[in-house]
Every structure is written in structure tokens, then in C-alpha cells.
Coordinates of C-alpha atoms in Angstrom, one line a residue:
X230 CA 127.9 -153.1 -126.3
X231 CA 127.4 -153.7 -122.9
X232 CA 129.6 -154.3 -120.2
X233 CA 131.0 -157.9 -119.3
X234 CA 131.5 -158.7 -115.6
X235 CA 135.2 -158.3 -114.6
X236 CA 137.6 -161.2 -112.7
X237 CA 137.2 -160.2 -108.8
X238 CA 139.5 -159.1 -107.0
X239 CA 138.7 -159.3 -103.6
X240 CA 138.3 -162.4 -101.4
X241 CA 135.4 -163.5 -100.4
X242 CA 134.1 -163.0 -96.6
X243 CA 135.0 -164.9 -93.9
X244 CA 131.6 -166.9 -92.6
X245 CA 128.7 -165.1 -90.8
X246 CA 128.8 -165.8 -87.2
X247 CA 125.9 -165.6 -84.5
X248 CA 125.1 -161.6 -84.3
X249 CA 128.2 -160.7 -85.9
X250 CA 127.1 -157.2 -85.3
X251 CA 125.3 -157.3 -81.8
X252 CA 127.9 -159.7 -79.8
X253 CA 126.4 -158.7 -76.3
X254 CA 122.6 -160.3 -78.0
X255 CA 124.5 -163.7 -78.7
X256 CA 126.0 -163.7 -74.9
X257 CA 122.1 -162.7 -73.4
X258 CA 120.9 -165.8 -75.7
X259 CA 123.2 -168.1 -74.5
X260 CA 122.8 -166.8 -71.0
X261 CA 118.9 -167.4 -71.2
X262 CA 119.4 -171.0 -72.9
X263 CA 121.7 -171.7 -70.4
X264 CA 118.1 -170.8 -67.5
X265 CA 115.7 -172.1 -69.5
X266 CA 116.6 -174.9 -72.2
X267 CA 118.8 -177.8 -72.6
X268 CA 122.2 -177.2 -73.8
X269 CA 123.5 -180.2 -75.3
X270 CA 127.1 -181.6 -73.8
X271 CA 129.1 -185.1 -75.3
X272 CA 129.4 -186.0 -71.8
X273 CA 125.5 -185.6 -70.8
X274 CA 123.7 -185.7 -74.1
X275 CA 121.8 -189.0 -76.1
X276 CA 121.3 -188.9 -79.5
X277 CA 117.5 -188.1 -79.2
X278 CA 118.1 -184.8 -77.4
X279 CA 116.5 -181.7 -78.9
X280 CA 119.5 -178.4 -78.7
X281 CA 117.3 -175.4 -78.0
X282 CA 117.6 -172.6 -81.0
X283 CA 118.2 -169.2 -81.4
X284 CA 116.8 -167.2 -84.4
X285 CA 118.4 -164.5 -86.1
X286 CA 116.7 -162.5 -88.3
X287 CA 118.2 -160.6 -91.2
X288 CA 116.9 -157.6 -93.4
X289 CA 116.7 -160.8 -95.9
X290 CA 115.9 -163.5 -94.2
X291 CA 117.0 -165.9 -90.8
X292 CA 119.8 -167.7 -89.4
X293 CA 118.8 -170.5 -87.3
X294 CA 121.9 -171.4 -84.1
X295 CA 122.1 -174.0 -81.8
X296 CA 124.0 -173.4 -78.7
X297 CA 127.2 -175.7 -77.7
X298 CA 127.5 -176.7 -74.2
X299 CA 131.6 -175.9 -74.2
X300 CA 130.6 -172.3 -74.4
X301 CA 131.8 -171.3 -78.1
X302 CA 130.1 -169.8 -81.1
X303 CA 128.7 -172.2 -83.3
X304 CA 130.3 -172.6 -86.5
X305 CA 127.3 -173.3 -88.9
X306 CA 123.9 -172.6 -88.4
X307 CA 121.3 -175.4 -88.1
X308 CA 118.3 -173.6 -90.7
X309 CA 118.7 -170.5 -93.2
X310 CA 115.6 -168.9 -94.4
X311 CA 115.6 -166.6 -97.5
X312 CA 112.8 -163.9 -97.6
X313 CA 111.9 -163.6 -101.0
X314 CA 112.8 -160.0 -103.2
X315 CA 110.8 -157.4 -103.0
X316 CA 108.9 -158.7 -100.1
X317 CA 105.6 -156.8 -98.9
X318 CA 105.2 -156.3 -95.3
X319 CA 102.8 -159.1 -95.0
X320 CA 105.5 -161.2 -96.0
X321 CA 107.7 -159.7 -93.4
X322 CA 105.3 -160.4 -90.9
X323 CA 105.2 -163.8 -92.2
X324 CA 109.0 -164.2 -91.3
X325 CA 108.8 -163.3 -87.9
X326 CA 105.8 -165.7 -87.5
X327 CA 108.3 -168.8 -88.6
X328 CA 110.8 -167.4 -86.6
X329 CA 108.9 -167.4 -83.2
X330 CA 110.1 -169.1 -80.2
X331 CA 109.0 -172.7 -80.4
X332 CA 105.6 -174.1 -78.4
X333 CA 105.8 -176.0 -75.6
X334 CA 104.0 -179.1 -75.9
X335 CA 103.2 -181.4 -73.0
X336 CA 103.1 -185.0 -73.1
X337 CA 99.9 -187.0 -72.5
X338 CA 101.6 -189.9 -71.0
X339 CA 105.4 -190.6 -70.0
X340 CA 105.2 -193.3 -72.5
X341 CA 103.4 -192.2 -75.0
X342 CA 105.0 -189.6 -77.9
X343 CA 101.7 -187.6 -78.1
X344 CA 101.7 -184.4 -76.8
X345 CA 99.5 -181.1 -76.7
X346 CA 100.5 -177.6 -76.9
X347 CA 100.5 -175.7 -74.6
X348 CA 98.4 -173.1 -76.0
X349 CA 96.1 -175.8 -76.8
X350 CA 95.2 -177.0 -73.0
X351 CA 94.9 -173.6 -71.9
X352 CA 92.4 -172.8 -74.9
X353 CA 90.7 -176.3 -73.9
X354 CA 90.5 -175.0 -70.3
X355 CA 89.2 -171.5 -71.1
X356 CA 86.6 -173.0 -73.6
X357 CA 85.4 -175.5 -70.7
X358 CA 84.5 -172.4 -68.1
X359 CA 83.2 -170.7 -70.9
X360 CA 81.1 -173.4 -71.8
X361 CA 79.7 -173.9 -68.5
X362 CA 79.0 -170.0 -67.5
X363 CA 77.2 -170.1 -71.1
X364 CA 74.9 -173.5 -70.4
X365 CA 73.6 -171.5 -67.0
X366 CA 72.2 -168.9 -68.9
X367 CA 70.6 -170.9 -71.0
X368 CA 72.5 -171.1 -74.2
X369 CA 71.6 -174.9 -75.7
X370 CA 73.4 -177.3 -75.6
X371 CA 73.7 -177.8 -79.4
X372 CA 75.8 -174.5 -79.6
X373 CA 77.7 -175.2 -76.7
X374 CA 79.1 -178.2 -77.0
X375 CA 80.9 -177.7 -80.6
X376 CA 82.1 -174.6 -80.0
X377 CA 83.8 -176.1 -76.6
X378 CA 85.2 -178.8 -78.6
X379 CA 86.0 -176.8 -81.7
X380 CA 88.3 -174.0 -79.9
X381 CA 90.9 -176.6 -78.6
X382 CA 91.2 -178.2 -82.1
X383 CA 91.2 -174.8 -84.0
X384 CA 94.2 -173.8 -81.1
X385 CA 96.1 -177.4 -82.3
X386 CA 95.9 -177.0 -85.9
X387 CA 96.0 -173.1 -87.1
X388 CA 99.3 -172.6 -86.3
X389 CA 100.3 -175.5 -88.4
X390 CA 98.4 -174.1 -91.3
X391 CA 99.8 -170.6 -90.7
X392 CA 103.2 -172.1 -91.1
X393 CA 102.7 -173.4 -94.4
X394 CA 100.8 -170.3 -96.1
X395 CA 104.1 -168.6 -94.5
X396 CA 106.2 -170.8 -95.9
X397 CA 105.2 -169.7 -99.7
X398 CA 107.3 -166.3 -98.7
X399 CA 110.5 -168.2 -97.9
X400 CA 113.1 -170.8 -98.8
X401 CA 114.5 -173.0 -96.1
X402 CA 117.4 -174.3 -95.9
X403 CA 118.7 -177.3 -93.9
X404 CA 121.5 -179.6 -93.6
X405 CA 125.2 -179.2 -93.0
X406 CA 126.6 -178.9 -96.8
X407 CA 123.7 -176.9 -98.1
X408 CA 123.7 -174.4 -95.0
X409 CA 127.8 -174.3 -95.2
X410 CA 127.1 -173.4 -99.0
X411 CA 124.5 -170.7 -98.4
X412 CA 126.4 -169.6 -95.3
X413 CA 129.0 -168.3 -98.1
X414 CA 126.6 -166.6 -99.9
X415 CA 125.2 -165.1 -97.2
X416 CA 128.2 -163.5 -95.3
X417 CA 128.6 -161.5 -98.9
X418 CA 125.0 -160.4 -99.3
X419 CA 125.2 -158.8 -95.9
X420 CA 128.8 -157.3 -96.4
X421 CA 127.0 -156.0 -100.0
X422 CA 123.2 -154.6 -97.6
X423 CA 126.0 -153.0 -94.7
X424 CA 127.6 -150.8 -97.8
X425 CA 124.4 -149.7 -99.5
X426 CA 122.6 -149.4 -95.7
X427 CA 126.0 -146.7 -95.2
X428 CA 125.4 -144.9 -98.1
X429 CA 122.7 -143.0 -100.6
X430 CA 124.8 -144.6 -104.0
X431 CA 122.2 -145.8 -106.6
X432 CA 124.7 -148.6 -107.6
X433 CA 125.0 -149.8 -104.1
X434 CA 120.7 -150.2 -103.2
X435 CA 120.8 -151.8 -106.8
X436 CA 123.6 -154.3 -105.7
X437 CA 121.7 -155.2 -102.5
X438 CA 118.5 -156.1 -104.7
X439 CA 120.3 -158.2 -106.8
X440 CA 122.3 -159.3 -104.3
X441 CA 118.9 -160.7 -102.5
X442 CA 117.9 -162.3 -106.1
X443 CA 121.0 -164.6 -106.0
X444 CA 120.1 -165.4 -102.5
X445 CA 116.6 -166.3 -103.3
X446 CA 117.7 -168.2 -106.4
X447 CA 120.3 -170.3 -104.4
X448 CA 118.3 -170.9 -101.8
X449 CA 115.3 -172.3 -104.1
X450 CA 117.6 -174.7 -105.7
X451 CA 119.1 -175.8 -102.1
X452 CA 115.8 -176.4 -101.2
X453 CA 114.5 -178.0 -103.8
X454 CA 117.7 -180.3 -104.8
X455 CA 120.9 -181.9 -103.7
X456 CA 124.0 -179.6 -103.5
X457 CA 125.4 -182.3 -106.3
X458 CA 122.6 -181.8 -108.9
X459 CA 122.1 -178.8 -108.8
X460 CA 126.4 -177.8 -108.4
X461 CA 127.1 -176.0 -111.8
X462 CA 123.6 -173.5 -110.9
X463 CA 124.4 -173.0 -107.5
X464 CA 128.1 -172.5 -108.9
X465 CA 126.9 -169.6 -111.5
X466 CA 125.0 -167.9 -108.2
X467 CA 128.2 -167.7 -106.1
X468 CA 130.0 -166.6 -108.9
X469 CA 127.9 -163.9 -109.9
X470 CA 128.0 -163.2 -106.1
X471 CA 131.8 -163.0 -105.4
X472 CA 131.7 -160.4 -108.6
X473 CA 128.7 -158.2 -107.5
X474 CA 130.5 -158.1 -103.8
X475 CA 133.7 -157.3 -105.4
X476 CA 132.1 -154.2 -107.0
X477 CA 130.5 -153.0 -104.5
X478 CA 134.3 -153.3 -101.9
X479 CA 135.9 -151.1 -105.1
X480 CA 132.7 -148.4 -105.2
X481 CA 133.3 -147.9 -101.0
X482 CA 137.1 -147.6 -102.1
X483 CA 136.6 -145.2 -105.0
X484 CA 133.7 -143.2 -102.6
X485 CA 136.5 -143.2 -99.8
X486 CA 139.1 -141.9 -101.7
X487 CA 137.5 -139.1 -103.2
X488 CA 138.9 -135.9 -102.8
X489 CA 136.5 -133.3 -100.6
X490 CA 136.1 -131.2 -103.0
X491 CA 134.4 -133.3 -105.4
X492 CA 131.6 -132.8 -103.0
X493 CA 131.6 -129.2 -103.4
X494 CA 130.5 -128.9 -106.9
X495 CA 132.3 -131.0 -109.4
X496 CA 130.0 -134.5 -110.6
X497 CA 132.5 -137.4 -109.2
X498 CA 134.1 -139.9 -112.2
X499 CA 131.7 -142.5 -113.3
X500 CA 128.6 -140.8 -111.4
X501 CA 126.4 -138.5 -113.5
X502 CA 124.7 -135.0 -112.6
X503 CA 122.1 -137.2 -111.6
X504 CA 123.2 -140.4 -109.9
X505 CA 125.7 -143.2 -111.0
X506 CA 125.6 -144.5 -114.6
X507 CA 127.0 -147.6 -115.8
X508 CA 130.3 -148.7 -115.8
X509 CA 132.6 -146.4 -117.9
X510 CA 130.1 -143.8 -118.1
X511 CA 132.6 -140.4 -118.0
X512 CA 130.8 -137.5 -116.9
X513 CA 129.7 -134.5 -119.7
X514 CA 130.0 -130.7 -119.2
X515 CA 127.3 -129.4 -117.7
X516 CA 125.4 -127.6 -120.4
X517 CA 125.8 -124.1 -120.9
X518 CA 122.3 -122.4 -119.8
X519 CA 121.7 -119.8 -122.4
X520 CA 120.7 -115.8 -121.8
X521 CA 117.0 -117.1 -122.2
X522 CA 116.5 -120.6 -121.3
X523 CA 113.0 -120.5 -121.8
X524 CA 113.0 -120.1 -125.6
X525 CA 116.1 -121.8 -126.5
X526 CA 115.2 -125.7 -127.0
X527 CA 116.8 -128.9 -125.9
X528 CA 118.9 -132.0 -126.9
X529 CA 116.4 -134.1 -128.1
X530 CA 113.5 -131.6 -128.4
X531 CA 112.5 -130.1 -131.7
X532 CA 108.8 -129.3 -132.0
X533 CA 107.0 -130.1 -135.1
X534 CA 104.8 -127.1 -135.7
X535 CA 101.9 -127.2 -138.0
X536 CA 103.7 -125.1 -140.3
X537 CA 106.9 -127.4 -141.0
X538 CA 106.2 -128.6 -144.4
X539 CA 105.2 -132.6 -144.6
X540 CA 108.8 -133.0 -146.8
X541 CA 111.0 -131.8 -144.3
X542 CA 114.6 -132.9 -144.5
X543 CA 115.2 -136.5 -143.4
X544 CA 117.9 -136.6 -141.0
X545 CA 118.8 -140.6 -141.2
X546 CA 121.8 -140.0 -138.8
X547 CA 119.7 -140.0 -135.7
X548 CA 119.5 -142.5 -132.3
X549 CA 115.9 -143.4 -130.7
X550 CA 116.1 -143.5 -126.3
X551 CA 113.4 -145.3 -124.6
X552 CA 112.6 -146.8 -121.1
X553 CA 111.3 -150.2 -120.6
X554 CA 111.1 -152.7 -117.8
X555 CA 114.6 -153.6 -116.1
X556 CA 116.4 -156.6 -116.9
X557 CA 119.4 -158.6 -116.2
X558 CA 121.7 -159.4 -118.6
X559 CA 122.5 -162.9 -119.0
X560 CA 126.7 -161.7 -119.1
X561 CA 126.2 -159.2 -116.1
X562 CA 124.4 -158.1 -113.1
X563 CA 123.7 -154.5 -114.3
X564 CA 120.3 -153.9 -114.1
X565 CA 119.7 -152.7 -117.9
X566 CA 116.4 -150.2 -117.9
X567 CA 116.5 -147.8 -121.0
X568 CA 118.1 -148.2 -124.1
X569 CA 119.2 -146.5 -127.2
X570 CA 118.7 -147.8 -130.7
X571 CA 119.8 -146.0 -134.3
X572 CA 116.9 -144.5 -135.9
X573 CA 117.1 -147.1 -138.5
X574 CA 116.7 -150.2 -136.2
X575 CA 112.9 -149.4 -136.8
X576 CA 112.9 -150.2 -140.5
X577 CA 113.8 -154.0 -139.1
X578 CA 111.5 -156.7 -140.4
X579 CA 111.3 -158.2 -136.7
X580 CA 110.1 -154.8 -135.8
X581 CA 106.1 -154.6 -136.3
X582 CA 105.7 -152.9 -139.3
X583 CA 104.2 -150.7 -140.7
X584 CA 104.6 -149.3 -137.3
X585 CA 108.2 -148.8 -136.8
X586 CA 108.4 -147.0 -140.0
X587 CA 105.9 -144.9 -139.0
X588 CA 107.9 -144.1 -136.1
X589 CA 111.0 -143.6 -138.2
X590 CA 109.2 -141.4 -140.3
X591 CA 108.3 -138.8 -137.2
X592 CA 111.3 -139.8 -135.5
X593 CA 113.8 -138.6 -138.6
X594 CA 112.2 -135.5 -140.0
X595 CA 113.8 -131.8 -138.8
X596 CA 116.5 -133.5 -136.7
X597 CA 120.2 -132.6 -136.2
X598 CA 122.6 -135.5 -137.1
X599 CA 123.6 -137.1 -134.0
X600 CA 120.7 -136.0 -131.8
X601 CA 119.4 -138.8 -129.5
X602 CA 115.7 -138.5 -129.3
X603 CA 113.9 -139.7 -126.4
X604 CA 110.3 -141.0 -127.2
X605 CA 108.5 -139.3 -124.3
X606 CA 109.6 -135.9 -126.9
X607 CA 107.8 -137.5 -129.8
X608 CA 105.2 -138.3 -127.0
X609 CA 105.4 -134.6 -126.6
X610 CA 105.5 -133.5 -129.9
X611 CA 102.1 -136.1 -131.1
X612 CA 99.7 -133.8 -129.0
X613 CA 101.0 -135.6 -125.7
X614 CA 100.7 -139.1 -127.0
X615 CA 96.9 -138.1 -128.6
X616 CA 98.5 -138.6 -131.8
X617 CA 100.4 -142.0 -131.3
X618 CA 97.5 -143.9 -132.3
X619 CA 97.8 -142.7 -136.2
X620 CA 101.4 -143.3 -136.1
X621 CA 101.6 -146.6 -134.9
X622 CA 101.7 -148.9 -131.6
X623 CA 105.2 -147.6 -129.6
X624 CA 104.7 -150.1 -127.2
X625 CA 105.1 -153.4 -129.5
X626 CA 107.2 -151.4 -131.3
X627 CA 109.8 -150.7 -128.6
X628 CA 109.5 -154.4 -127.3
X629 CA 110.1 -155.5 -130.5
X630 CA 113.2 -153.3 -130.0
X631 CA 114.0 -154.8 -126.9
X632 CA 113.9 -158.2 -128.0
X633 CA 116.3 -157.2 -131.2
X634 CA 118.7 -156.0 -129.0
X635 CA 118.6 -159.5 -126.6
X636 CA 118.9 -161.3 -129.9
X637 CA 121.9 -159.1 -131.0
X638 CA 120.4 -158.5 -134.2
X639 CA 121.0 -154.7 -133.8
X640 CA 123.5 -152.5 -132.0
X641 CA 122.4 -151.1 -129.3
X642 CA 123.3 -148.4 -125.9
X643 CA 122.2 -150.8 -123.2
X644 CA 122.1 -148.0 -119.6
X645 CA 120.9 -148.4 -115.9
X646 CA 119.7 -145.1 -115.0
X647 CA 119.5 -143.8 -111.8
X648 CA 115.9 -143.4 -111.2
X649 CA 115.8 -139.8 -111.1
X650 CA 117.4 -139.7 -114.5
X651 CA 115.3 -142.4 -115.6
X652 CA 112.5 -140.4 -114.9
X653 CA 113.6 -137.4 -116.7
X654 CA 113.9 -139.3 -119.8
X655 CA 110.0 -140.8 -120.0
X656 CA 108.9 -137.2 -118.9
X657 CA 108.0 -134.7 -121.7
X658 CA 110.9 -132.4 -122.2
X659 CA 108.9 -128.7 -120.0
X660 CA 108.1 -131.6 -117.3
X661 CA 109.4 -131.4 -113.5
X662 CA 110.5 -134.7 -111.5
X663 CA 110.3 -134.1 -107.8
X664 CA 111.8 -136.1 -105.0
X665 CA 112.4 -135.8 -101.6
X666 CA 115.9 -136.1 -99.8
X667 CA 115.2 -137.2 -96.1
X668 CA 118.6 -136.7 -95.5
X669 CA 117.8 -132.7 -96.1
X670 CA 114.3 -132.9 -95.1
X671 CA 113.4 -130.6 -98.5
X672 CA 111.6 -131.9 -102.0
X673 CA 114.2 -131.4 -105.0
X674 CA 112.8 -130.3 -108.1
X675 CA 114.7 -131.6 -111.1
X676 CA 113.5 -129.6 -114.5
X677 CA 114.2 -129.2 -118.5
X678 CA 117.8 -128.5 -117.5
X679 CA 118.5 -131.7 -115.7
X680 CA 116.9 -133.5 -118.3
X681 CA 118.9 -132.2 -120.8
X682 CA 122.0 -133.0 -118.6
X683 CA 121.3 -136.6 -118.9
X684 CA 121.0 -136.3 -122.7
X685 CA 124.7 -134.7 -122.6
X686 CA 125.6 -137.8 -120.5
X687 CA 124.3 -140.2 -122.7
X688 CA 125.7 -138.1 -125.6
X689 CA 129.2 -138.7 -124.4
X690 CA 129.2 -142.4 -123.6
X691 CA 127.4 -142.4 -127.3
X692 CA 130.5 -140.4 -129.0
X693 CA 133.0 -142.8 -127.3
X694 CA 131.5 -146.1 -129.0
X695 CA 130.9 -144.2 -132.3
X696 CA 134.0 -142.9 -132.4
X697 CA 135.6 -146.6 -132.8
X698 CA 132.8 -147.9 -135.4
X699 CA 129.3 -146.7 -136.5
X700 CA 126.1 -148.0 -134.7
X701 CA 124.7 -151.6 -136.8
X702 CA 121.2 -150.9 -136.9
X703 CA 120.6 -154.3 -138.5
X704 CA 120.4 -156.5 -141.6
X705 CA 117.5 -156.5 -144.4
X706 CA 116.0 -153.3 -143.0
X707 CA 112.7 -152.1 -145.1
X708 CA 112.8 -148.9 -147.1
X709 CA 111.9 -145.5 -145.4
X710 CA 108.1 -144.9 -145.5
X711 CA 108.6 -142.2 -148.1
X712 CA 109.6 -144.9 -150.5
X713 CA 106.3 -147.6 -149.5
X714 CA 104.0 -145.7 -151.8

């Protein structure tokens, strides 16, 4: 019951071009190639001629221009370099370190190809005072002598091996039909970074990431194989690509043509109390707070006491909501990070028993029909998760879960939460979520009342799908523990 990506509508981008953004940096490169380096003519230039290049670097990665001698913009760049997702500022610093201005080398003969960096004879220079100041103070020579010798080579060769350890971070691309391909991709990634970079949208910084996973991915098979191979992969990748931009052009639309007064008070469509929810998500009243909110419980909270008798009333019509690591849909691009079950999904075979029914067992006694129960609330309600280990393992339990639902062996509510409301849902229902809005330079505190707002949400989109047929919790399910004895 998930969504399906929809046929774009939007063209794709017109190719990046040198500092599309920062026209006036292109002109000062130019300028300073122009000074400095050889521009490469037809009129002037052999074959063996070495263009100089100009680096630009990207929040996810490098284009790589040479400059034409008639003056104009290049039309496709010599080297892109993809940085890889989630990259740690070492990494970062890794990228700047490739994309450094090249050393100059100098020759050791006119006829010979061997040359020396720069860098290298001026170490080999510095290391030959040094040694001599150290030899008339008496340092022996048997220290002196490899350390002079040493420097030079260490100058020669580290940069080399700092290039490949920096290399691990990256994917480089070269040539003219793998670069053209890429350059595609490319130009729509940064169209898809510009829109979440102009706006605090969850879907948008989501887009971006997996925006910069299709980048990565493309660029590793470019790398790694001809653009005929690997065609119907690299295909896949610009599809997914063209789709993901095309949703993020209509959210910058939809954003744009909101009314102001949406901003005053009312939730927009398709965006929660909290943040965005997926596709076709319509917003819920806000709950009605009640004379004394403190005593009156929520959706999805019903404490066992110690008191409620062991044979309570099973309530079988009941739905289990739980968090677990993102994933990607292999139909979508929808990051898909919680996800709601019926109660009776547990008593499934490929669910590790007799866990599950153990689960069932707490998870079905006292309820409401209807109710959607998150599992941080029976987390809450076993002694803050003291209890869990007499009930059963919930982690195997809910990837067990997981995997049912991948397999479609089980219906199941597959959401991307915003974080915030994600958070709300693995907190215990009396728990706060704080977060801080640099935009307003104060830390928001989001409560019981939020959290119960995202359980109305969720409630909603839930109605709509059982409204049109009942939620298939799956086939040769076990009998409730009541009936194992």
C-alpha cells in the first residue's frame, strides 16, 4: 500500500555550465588562465599540449573545465567527482585536497620526460642547509645523511599516496560520453540541493539526500564500466532522477501557491502538524484538548494497571506502529522509516514465535477497536521496556515485521515521518522531543499533545485505505496465545 512513482512532468534541466551561479568566478578564472597557463587554440596548439583546468567544487562533489582559447564556455566538463552520501568532514577535506591546483613539476633535462616537483626541489634544498648547519654541531653523520635524503623523497611521493586514500571518498568520472551522461544527472541534483537549500521542507532535504545517492550510484557504475554495459542501470538512475526532480519542481509550486493564510494557523494540504507526510497524506483535526489534559489519556495509550484482571477483553481489531531503519523502496524514492502492521500480523509463522504472540497477547488486551498502538506505549506500559524481556525479543520481532512487509506477505502502512514526528512515536507517550529552530533562535518543545496529533494523522490516512478493504494481516497465522496452552 505504498505509493508508486508518478510519470514526470517536467523537463529535464538544461546542462550545468561553468559557475552557473557565480558568472563573474568563471570570467576571473579565465582571466587568470589567460596570465598564467596555456590556453589551447587550433591555430597554435599540437596534440601533446596540456589545457590548464579549472575546478569547481559542488556541495556534492567537482566539476572539472578546461578553458577554450575562442573565449566561450565550455560545453562539457573534462572530470566529474561524486563525494560520497553522508560524507564526514574528513571526507570533505579530502575533496578539496584532489581538487587542488596542480604542482608544478620541472624537467631534469630538455630531453628527458622526468621531472621533479616543485615542492620536491625546494624540500631537497631546505633539507641540504639543514643538513649542513646540523653536521657543524656535531650531529653524526649517520642521522644526517638519511634524513637529508629521506625529506626530498617523502615530498615526491606523499602526495601521491594522499591522493589515493582520497580517492576511497569519491568517484571520478572521465571521458566525453560518461561526463555528458553524468553532466544530466548532475544539472538535476543541483536544481533538486537549490530548492531544499531555499527552504526548511522535510520532503525537499530528503530529496537532496537521495538525490546525492543516485549520484553516487551513477557515478560508481561510470567509473567502474562502459556507458554500454552498464546502459539499462545507469538508465534506472536517471529515471528515478528525472522523477525525484519533478517532485521536488511541483512541492516549490504547491509551496508557492499557497495562500498566506495557511501560514497563520491552518496545517497546509499534504503536510502534517508536524512536518510533511507522504504522498496523499490529508491532514486530521487537531485534537480537541480536554478540560484536564493531564488525566485524560491518549490515542494509543492505555495503561495496564496491576489491577486489570489477566482475562481482560481481547480487542483483535487493533494496528501495531513501529520505527525502524529507513529504506528505499524498490518502486519509489520515498524514504520509508515506520510502519504500521494489524495486530494479527504477529501470529505469522515467519514472525519469531513464540514471540510475536507474546506481543499480540499485550498488544490486544484493553484496547479500543481501531486504536493504532505505537510500541514505544507498550515500551511504556512493560515498566519502560524492564518488562520486554518476559514478553519476548521486539527487536527480531519487528524485523521479522519488516521483512513480511518487503515480501508482501502482509498488508502493511508503509510512512516517511518527518523526524520530529518520528521521534514522537519511539518516545513514551508523557515524553518531550525538543528541537531548535535557528531560523527563530528558540528550542521548541513538542509534548503528549503533538504526539497524539501524529497518531490522528496516521489515523486518517489509516481510515482512507480501510474504508476500501480491510487490512490482510497474512496467511496461516498461529492461534492467539490464549489458545497455545
Amino acid at each position: 500500500m505504498t505509493d508508486t512513482l508518478h510519470t514526470p512532468r517536467t523537463a529535464p534541466q538544461q546542462p550545468l555550465r561553468p559557475f552557473a551561479r557565480d558568472p563573474r568566478r568563471w570570467e576571473e578564472e579565465q582571466s587568470r588562465a589567460l596570465l598564467t597557463g596555456h590556453v589551447c587554440s587550433d591555430t597554435t596548439c599540437t596534440g601533446t599540449c596540456e589545457p590548464p583546468l579549472v575546478h569547481e567544487r559542488t556541495g556534492w562533489g567537482w566539476l572539472t573545465w578546461t578553458v577554450p582559447g575562442d573565449g566561450t564556455l565550455p560545453d562539457l566538463p573534462r572530470q566529474i567527482g561524486v563525494l560520497t552520501p553522508d560524507a564526514t568532514l574528513k571526507q570533505r577535506l579530502a575533496l578539496r585536497w584532489l581538487t587542488r591546483h596542480p604542482a608544478h613539476r620541472i624537467a631534469l633535462t630538455a630531453t628527458s620526460p622526468a621531472s621533479l616537483r616543485f615542492s620536491t626541489v625546494l624540500v631537497g634544498i631546505i633539507s641540504l642547509f639543514a643538513a649542513l648547519s646540523a653536521l657543524s654541531h656535531g650531529v653524526p653523520t649517520d642521522v644526517v645523511l638519511p634524513a637529508m635524503l629521506l625529506a626530498p623523497l617523502l615530498a615526491e611521493a606523499l602526495p601521491d599516496r594522499l591522493d589515493d586514500r582520497a580517492r576511497e571518498h569519491v568517484r571520478i568520472v572521465e571521458g566525453d560520453a560518461a561526463c555528458q551522461y553524468l553532466q544530466r544527472l548532475a544539472a538535476l541534483h543541483t536544481n533538486i540541493v537549490q530548492a531544499a537549500a531555499d527552504s526548511d521542507r522535510y520532503e525537499l532535504r530528503r530529496s537532496a539526500e537521495i538525490g546525492q545517492n543516485l549520484l553516487w550510484d551513477a557515478a560508481d557504475l561510470l567509473q567502474n564500466e562502459d556507458t554500454r554495459s552498464a546502459s539499462p542501470r545507469l538508465i534506472d538512475r536517471e529515471r528515478l532522477m528525472v522523477q525525484l526532480a519533478d517532485q521536488v519542481a511541483q512541492t516549490v509550486e504547491r509551496t508557492r501557491a499557497e495562500p498566506p493564510s495557511s501560514e497563520a494557523g491552518q496545517p497546509r494540504g499534504g503536510e502534517g502538524p508536524l512536518g510533511p507526510l507522504p504522498h496523499g497524506f490529508e491532514p486530521a483535526a487537531r485534537p480537541t484538548p480536554s478540560p484536564n489534559t493531564d488525566t485524560s489519556p491518549l490515542k494509543g495509550y492505555r495503561p495496564m494497571t496491576p489491577s486489570q484482571p489477566d482475562d481482560a477483553v481481547r480487542t483483535t481489531d487493533v494496528y501495531l506502529l513501529f520505527a525502524h531503519e529507513p529504506y528505499y523502496p524498490g518502486d519509489g524514492a520515498q524514504e520509508i522509516n515506520t510502519t504500521l502492521v494489524a495486530a494479527a500480523s504477529l501470529l505469522h509463522p515467519q514472525v519469531q514465535q513464540p514471540d510475536g504472540a507474546r506481543i499480540h497477547d499485550r498488544l490486544t488486551q484493553g484496547r479500543k477497536p481501531g486504536e493504532i498502538i505505537p510500541l514505544s506505549t507498550l515500551t511504556h506500559e512493560l515498566d519502560g521496556g524492564a518488562d520486554w524481556p518476559a514478553v519476548g525479543d521486539w527487536e527480531k520481532v519487528t524485523t521479522d515485521l519488516v521483512q513480511l512487509v518487503h515480501a508482501r506477505e502482509c498488508d502493511a502502512l508503509s510512512l516517511g515521518l518527518p523526524e520530529i514526528a518520528r521521534a514522537l512515536i519511539i518516545a513514551s507517550p508523557h515524553s518531550h522531543v525538543r528541537a531548535f529552530d535557528a531560523a527563530a533562535d528558540e528550542l521548541i518543545a513538542y509534548g503528549p499533545k503533538d504526539r497524539a496529533a501524529v497518531l490522528a494523522e496516521v489515523d486518517r490516512f489509516l481510515a482512507v485505505l480501510i474504508a476500501e478493504q480491510d487490512f490482510w494481516p497474512g496467511d496461516g497465522l498461529l492461534p492467539p496465545l490464549s489458545r497455545l496452552k
